[in-house]
Short mmCIF file of C-alpha atoms and ligand atoms in Angstrom, two decimals:
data_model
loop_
_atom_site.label_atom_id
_atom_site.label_comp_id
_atom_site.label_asym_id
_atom_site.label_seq_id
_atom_site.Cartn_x
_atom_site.Cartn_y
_atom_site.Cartn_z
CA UNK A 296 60.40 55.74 -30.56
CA UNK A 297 56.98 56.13 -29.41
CA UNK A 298 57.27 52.38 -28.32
CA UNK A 299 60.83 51.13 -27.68
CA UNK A 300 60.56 47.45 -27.80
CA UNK A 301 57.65 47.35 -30.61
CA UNK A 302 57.67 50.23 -32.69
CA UNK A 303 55.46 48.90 -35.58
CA UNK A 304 51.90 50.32 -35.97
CA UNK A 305 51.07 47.08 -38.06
CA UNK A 306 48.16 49.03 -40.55
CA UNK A 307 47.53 46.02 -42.31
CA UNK A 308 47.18 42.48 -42.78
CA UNK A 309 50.16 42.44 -44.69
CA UNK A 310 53.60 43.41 -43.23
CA UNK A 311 53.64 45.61 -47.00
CA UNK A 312 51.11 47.80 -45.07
CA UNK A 313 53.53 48.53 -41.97
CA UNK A 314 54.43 51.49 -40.80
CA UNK A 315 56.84 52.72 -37.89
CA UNK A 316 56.56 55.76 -35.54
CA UNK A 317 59.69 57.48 -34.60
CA UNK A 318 59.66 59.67 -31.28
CA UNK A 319 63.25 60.88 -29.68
CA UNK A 320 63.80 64.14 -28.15
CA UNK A 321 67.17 65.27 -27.04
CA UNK A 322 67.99 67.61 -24.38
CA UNK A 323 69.86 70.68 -25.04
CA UNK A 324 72.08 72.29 -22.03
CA UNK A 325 74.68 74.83 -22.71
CA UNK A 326 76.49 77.24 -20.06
CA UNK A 327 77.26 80.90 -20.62
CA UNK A 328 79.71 82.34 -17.87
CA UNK A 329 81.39 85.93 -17.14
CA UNK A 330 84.86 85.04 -17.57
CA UNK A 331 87.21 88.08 -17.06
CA UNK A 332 90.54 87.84 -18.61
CA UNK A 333 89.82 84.58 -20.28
CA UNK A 334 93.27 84.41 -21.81
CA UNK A 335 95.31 85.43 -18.90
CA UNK A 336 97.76 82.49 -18.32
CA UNK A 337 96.25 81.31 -14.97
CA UNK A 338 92.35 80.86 -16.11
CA UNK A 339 91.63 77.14 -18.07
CA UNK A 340 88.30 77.99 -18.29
CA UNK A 341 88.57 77.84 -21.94
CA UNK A 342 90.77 74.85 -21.92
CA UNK A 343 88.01 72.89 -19.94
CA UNK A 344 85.50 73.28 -21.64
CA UNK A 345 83.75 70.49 -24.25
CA UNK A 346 85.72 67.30 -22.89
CA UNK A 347 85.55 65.57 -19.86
CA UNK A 348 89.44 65.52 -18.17
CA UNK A 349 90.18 62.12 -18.82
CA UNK A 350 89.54 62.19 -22.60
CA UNK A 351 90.76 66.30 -23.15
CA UNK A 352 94.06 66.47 -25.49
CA UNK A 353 96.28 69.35 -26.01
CA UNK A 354 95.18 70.35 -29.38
CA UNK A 355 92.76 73.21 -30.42
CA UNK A 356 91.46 74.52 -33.73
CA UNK A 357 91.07 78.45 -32.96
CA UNK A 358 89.14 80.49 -35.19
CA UNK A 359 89.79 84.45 -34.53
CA UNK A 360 88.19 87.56 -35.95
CA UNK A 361 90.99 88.70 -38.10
CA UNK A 362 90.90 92.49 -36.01
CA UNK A 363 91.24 90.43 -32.97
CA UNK A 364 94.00 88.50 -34.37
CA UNK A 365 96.15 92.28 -34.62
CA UNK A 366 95.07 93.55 -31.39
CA UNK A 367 95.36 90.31 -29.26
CA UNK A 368 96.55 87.66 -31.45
CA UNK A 369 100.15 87.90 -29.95
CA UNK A 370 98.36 87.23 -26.24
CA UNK A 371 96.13 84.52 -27.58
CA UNK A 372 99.10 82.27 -28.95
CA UNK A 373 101.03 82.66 -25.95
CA UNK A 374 98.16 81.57 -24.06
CA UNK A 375 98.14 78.16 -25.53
CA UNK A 376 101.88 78.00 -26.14
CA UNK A 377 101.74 78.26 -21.68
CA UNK A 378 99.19 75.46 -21.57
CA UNK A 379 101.10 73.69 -23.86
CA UNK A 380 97.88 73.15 -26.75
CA UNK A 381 99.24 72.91 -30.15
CA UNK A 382 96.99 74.77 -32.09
CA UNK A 383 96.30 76.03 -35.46
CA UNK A 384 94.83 79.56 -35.76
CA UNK A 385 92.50 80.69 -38.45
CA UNK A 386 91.68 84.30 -39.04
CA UNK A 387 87.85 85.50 -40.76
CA UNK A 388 87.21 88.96 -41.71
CA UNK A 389 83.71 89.58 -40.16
CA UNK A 390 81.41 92.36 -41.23
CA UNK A 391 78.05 91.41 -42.88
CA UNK A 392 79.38 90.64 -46.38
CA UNK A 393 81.71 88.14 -45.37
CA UNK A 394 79.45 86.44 -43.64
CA UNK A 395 78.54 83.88 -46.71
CA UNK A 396 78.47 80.36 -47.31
CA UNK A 397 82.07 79.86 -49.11
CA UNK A 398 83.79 81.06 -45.49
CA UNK A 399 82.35 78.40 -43.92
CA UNK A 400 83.15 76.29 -46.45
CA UNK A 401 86.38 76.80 -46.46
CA UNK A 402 86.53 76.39 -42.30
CA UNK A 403 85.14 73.51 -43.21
CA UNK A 404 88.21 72.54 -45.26
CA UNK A 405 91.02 73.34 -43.02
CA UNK A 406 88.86 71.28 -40.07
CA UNK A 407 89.30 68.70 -42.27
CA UNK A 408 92.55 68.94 -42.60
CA UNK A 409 93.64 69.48 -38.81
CA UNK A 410 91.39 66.00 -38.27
CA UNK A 411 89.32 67.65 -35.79
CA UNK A 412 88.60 64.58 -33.16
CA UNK A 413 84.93 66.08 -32.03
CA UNK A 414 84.88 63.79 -29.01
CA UNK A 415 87.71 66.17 -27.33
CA UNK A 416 88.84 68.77 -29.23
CA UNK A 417 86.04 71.15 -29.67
CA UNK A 418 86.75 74.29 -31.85
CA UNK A 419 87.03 77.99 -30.05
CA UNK A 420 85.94 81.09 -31.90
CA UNK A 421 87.19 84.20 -30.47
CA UNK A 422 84.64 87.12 -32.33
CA UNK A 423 81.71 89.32 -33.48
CA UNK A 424 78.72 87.97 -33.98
CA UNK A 425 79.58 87.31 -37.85
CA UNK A 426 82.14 84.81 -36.36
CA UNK A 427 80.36 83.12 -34.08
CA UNK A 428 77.68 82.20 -36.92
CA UNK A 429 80.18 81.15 -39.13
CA UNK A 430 81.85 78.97 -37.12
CA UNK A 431 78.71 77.78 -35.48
CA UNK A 432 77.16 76.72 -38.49
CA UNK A 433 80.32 75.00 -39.42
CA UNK A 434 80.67 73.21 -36.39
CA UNK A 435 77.39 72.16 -36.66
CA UNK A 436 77.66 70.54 -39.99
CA UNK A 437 81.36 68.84 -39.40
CA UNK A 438 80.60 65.72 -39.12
CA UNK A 439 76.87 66.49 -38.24
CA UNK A 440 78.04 68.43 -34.95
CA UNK A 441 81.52 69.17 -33.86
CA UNK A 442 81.35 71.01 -30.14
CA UNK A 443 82.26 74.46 -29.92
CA UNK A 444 83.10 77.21 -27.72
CA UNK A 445 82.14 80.61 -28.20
CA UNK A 446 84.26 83.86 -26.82
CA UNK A 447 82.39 86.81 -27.76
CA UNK A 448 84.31 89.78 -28.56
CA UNK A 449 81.70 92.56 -29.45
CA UNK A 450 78.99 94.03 -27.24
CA UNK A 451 76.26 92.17 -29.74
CA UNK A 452 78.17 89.18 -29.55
CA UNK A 453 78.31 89.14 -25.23
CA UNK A 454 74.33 89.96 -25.21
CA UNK A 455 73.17 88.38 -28.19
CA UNK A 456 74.81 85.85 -30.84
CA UNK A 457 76.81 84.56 -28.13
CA UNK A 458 74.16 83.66 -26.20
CA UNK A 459 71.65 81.80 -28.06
CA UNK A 460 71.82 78.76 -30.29
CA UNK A 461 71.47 80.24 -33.88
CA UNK A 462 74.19 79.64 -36.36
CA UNK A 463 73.91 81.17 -40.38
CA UNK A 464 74.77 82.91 -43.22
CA UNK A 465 73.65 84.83 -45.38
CA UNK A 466 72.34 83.37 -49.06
CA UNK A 467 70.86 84.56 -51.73
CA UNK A 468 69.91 88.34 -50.68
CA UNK A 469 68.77 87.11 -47.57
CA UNK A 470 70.10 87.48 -44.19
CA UNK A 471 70.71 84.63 -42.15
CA UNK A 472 68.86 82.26 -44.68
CA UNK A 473 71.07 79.24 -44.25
CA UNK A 474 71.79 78.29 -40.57
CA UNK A 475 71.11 75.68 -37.38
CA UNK A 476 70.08 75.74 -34.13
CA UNK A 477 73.38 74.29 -32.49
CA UNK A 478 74.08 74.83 -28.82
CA UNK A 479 77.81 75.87 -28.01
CA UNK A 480 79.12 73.88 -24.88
CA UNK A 481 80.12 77.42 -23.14
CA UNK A 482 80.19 80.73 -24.02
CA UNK A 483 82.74 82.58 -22.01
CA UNK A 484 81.98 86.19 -21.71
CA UNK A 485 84.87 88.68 -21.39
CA UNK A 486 84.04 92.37 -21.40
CA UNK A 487 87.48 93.43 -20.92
CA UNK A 488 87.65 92.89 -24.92
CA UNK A 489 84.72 95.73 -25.51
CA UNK A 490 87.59 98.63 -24.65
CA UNK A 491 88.88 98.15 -28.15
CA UNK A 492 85.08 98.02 -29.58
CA UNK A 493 84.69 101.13 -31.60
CA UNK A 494 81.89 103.55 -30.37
CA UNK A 495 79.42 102.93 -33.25
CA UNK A 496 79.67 99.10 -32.31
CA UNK A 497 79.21 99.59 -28.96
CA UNK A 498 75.90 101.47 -29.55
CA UNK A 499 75.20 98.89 -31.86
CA UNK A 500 74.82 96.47 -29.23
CA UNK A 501 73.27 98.88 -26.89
CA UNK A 502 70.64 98.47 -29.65
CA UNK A 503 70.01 94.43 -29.13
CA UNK A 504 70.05 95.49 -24.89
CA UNK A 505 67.24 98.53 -25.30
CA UNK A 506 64.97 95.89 -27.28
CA UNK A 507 65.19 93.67 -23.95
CA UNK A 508 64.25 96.77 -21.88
CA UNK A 509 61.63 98.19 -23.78
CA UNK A 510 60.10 94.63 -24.52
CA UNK A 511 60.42 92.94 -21.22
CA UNK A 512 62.57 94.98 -18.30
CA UNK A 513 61.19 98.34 -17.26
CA UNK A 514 64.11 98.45 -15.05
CA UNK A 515 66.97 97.86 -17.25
CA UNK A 516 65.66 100.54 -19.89
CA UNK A 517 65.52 102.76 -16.64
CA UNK A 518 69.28 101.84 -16.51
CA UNK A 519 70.28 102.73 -20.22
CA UNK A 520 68.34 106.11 -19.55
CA UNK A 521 70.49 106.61 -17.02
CA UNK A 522 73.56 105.34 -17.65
CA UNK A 523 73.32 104.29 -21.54
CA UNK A 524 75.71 107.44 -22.15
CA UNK A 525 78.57 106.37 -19.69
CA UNK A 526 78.38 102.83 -20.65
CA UNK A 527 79.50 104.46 -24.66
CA UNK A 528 81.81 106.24 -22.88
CA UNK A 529 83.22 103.63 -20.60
CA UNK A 530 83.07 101.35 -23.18
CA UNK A 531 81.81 98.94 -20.16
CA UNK A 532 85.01 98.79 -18.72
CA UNK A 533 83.96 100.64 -15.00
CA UNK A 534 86.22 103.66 -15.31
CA UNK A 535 84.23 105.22 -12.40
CA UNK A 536 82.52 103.42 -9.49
CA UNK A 537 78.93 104.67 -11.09
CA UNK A 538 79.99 103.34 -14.47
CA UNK A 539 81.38 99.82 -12.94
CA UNK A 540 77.82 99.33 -10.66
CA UNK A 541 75.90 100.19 -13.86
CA UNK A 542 77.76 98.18 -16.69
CA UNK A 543 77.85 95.10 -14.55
CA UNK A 544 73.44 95.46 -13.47
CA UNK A 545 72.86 96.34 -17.57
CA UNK A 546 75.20 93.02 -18.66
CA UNK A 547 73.44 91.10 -16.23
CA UNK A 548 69.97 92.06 -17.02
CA UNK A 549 70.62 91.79 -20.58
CA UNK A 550 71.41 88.34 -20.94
CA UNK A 551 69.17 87.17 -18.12
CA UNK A 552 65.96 88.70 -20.14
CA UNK A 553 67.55 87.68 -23.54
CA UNK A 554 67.78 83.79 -22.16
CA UNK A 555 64.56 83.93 -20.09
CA UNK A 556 63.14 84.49 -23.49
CA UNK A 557 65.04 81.71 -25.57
CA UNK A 558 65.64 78.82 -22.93
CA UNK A 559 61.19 78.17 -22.98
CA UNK A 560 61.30 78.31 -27.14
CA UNK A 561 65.00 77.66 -28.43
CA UNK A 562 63.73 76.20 -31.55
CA UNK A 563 61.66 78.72 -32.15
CA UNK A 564 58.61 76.90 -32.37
CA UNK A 565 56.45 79.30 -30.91
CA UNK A 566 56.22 82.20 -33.70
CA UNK A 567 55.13 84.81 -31.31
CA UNK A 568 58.39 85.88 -29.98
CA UNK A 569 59.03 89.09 -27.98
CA UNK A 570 63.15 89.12 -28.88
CA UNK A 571 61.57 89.33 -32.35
CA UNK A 572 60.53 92.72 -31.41
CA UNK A 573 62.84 95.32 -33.53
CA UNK A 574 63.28 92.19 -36.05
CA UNK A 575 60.23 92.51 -38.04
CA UNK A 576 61.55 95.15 -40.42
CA UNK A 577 65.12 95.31 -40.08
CA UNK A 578 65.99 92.47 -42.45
CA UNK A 579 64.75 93.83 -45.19
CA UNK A 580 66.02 97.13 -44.47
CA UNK A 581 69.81 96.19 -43.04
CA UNK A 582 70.23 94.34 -46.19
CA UNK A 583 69.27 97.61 -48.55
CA UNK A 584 71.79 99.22 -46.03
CA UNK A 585 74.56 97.05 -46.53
CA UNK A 586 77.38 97.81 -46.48
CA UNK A 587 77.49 100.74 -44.72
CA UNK A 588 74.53 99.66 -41.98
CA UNK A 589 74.89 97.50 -38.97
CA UNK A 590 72.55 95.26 -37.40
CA UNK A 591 71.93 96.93 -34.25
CA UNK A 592 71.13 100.33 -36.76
CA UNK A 593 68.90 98.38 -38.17
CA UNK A 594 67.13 97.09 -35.10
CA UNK A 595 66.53 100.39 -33.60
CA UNK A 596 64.76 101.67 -36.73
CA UNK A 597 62.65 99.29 -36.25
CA UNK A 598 61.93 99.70 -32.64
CA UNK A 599 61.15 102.88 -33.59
CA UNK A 600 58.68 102.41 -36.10
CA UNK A 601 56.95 100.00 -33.75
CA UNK A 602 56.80 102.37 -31.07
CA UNK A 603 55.29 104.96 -32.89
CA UNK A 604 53.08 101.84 -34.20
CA UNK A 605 52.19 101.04 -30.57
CA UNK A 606 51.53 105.01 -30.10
CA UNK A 607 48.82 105.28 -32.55
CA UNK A 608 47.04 102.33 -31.44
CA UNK A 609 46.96 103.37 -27.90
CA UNK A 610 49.17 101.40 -26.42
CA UNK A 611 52.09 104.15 -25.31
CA UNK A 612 51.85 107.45 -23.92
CA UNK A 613 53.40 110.27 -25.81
CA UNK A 614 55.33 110.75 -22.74
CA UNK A 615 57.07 106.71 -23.16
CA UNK A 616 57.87 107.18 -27.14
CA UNK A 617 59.81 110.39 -25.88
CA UNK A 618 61.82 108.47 -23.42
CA UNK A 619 62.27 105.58 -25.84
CA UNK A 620 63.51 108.32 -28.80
CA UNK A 621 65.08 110.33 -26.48
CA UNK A 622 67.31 106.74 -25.49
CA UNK A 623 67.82 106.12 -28.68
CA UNK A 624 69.35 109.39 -29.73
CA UNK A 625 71.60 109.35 -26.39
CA UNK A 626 73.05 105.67 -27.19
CA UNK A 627 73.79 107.48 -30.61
CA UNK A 628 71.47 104.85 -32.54
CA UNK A 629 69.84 106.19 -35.86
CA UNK A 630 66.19 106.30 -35.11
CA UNK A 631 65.21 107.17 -38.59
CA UNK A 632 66.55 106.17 -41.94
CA UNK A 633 65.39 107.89 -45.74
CA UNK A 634 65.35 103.62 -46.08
CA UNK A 635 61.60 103.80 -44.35
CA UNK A 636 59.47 104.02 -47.74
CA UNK A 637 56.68 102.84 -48.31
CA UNK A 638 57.45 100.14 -50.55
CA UNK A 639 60.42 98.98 -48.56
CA UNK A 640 58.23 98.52 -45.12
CA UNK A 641 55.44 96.95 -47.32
CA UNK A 642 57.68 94.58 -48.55
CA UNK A 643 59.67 93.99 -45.19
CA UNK A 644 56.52 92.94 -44.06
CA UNK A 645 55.40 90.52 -46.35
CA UNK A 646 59.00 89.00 -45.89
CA UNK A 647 58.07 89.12 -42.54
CA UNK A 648 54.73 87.11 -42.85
CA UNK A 649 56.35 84.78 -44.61
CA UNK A 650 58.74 84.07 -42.32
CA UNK A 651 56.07 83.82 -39.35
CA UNK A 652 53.64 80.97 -40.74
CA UNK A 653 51.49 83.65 -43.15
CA UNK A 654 50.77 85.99 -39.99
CA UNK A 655 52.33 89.51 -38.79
CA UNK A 656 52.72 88.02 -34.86
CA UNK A 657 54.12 91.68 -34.81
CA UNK A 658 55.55 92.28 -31.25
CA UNK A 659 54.80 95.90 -30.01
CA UNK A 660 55.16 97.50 -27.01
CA UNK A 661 52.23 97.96 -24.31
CA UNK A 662 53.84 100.35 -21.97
CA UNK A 663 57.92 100.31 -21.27
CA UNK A 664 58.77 96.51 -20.33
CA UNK A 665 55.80 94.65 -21.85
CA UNK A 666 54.97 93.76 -25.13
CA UNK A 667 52.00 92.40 -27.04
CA UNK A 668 51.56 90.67 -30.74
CA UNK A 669 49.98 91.98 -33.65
CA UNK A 670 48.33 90.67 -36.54
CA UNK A 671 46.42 93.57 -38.51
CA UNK A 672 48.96 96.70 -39.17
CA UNK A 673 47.97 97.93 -42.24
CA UNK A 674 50.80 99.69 -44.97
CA UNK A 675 48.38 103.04 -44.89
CA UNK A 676 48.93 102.80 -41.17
CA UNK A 677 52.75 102.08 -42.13
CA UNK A 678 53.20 105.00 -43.94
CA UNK A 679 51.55 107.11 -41.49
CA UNK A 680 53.86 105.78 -38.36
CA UNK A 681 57.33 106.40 -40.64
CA UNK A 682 56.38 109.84 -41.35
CA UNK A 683 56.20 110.65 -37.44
CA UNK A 684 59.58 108.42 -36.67
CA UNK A 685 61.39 110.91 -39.15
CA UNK A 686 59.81 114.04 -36.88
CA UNK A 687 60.35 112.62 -33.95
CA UNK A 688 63.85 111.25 -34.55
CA UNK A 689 64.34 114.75 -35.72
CA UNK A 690 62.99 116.17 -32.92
CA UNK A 691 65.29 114.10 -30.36
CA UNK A 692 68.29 114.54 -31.73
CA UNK A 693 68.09 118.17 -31.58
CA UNK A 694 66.88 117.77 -27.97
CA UNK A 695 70.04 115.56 -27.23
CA UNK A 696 72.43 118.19 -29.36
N1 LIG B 108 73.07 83.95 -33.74
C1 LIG B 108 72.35 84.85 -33.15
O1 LIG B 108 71.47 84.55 -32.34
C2 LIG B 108 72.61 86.30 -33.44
C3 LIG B 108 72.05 87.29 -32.63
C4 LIG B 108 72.34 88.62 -32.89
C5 LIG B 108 73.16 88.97 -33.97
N2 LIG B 108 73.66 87.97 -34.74
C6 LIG B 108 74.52 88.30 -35.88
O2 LIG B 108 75.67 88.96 -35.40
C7 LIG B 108 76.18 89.79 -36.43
C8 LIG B 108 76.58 91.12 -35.85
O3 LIG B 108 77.54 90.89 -34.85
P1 LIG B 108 78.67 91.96 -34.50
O4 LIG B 108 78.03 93.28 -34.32
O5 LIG B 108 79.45 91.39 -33.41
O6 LIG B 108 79.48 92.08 -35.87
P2 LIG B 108 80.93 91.57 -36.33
O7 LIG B 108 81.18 90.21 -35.91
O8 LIG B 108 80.98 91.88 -37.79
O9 LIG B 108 81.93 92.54 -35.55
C9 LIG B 108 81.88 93.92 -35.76
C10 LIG B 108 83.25 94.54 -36.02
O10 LIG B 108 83.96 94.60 -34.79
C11 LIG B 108 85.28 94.07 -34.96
N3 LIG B 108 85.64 93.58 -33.64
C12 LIG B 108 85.21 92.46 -33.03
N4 LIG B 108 85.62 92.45 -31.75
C13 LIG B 108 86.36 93.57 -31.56
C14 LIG B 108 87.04 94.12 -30.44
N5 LIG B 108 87.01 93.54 -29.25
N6 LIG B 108 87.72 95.26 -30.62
C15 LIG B 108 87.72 95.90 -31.81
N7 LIG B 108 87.06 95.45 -32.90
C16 LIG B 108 86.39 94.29 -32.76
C17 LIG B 108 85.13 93.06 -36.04
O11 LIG B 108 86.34 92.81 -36.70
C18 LIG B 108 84.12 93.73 -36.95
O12 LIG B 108 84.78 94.64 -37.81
C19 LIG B 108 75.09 89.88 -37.49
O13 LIG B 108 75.48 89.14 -38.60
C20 LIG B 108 73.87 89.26 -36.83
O14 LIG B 108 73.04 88.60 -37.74
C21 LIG B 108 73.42 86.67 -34.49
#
């Protein structure tokens, strides 16, 4: 309250004509840590987290991506079965159609029924990106906020959902239209999990990390020119001394650029965002791509499009949009789709202004590592930009081949 012993604005002679002014703000703090091995039997790290000792009990509600549940579930129950946590283990399919509103609803339900005690128990999803949403969102709406604690299992997931403080679903044709802001208490990040990550999800994250380099971090998309290939090959995991120096600088500048940008505006409030950069298109288009597309695909069509955008207004050199296509085609990321019509950019757009207070606030690039908003691209000047994304794509794939 603006006041907190007399909060009354008395308007009136009469107290009929009262009114009361309400002011609270609440702070938000929330830790993401590397965490290798976070289910070998020695860490607690997990077991820590969300209660203070005194009040912790020995019983978790575990939510696990169901392909995590065959290729780890075995070491994931033993873990707890050591620590002696009963716990009850639910599996979700991820993948962008599952991630609707009757999955967390029925989450939801079986919270219910384990009597989830939010004071000390909070709930651990172990996941993709589709997982962590889900059970955010959940969490967020038990009991108007259950803690939880995120363990990220794809390479969007370490850099990206696991990071920030958005939770959703998708509704209605639209992607993430029903969701919360709702910090996690800790996000433990464990790359050892990417060397089961297939290699198309791998450069679908590489996706989410080039939009932090090209937006914000000269250096780091000097990195993924470098080393982008390795780290698909790798999988992250440091086979070679080169690949171990380089997957460990990329991780690390990832995240720090992706929360320098977030921590300043985690409600979003400000509608000129830079991480929005590859996001003004590619909702629109990953949902006319579903099922087959992934979000990360969908990104880097769009941070295509903008850099030829940013080309034909003069603010990169033909020599930059080759090194940003020529990245793209290397971290095997689509750089053109036949989705790019007219009509489908046109309307991506409008969905777009819509969703940014009725203006474009259009991140593009100004040079590798900086950005700058937009308000004024035009669909003739649209058209024109996807016809030379298709020739260039074109062009640097044949390069890379
Ligand atoms: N909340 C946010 O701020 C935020 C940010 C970026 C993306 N997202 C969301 O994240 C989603 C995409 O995330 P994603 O790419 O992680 O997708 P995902 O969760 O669907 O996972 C991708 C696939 O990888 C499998 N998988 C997960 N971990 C694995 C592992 N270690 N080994 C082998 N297979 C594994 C999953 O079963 C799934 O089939 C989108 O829905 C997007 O909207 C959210």
């Amino acid at each position: 309250m603006t006041q907190s012993t007399n909060p009354r604005v008395r308007t009136g002679r009469d107290t009929a004509d009262s009114s009361w002014r309400v002011a609270a703000s609440q702070t938000v703090g929330y830790e993401v840590r590397f965490c290798r091995d976070v289910f070998a039997p020695d860490r607690t790290d997990l077991l820590e987290a969300g209660a203070s000792p005194e009040s912790r009990t020995s019983r978790r509600f575990v939510v696990v991506d169901e392909r995590i549940d065959e290729l780890f579930g075995t070491r994931i129950r033993q873990y707890f079965d050591h620590h002696g946590i009963t716990h009850e283990i639910m599996t979700i399919r991820s993948g962008e159609a599952h991630k609707e509103l009757d999955v967390v609803l029925r989450l939801l339900e079986r919270l219910e029924k384990f009597g989830v005690d939010r004071r000390r128990e909070p709930v651990i999803v172990v996941g993709g990106g589709v997982a962590m949403d889900v059970v955010g969102l959940a969490a967020s709406l038990y009991r108007r906020g259950t803690p939880f604690v995120r363990v990220p299992t794809t390479l969007v997931g370490l850099v990206d959902a696991g990071v920030g403080v958005k939770t959703g679903v998708n509704f209605n044709g639209h992607k993430n239209q029903l969701g919360t802001y709702a910090a996690a208490t800790l996000t433990l990040l464990d790359p050892s999990f990417l060397a089961t990550l297939g290699r198309r999800h791998l450069s679908n994250g590489l996706a989410e990390i080039l939009k932090v380099g090209l937006i914000k971090d000269a250096a780091l998309f000097a990195h993924l020119e470098r080393h982008g290939r390795l780290m698909l090959d790798e999988k992250f995991q440091g086979t070679s001394p080169d690949g171990r120096r380089a997957a460990a600088t990329i991780l690390d500048a990832a995240i720090t650029g992706m929360l320098a940008e977030l921590e300043p505006n985690l409600w979003e409030r400000t509608l000129e965002r830079s991480m929005d950069f590859g996001h003004s298109f590619s909702p629109t288009i990953e949902m006319l791509g579903l099922p087959s597309m992934l979000h990360g695909e969908a990104v880097c069509l769009d941070m295509a499009l903008s850099t030829v955008l940013a080309w034909q207004r003069g603010l990169l050199a033909a020599e930059d949009c080759e090194r940003v296509f020529s990245v793209m085609s290397a971290l095997e990321l689509p750089a053109w789709s036949p989705l790019h019509t007219p009509e489908a950019l046109a309307r991506a757009m409008r969905a777009t202004v819509r969703r940014r207070d009725g203006r474009q606030r259009m991140p593009l690039p100004a040079g590798i590592g900086h950005c700058l908003f937009v308000d004024d691209v035009t669909e003739e000047e649209l058209t024109a930009a996807a016809e030379t994304q298709r020739a260039w794509a074109l062009d640097a794939s044949a390069k890379i081949r």
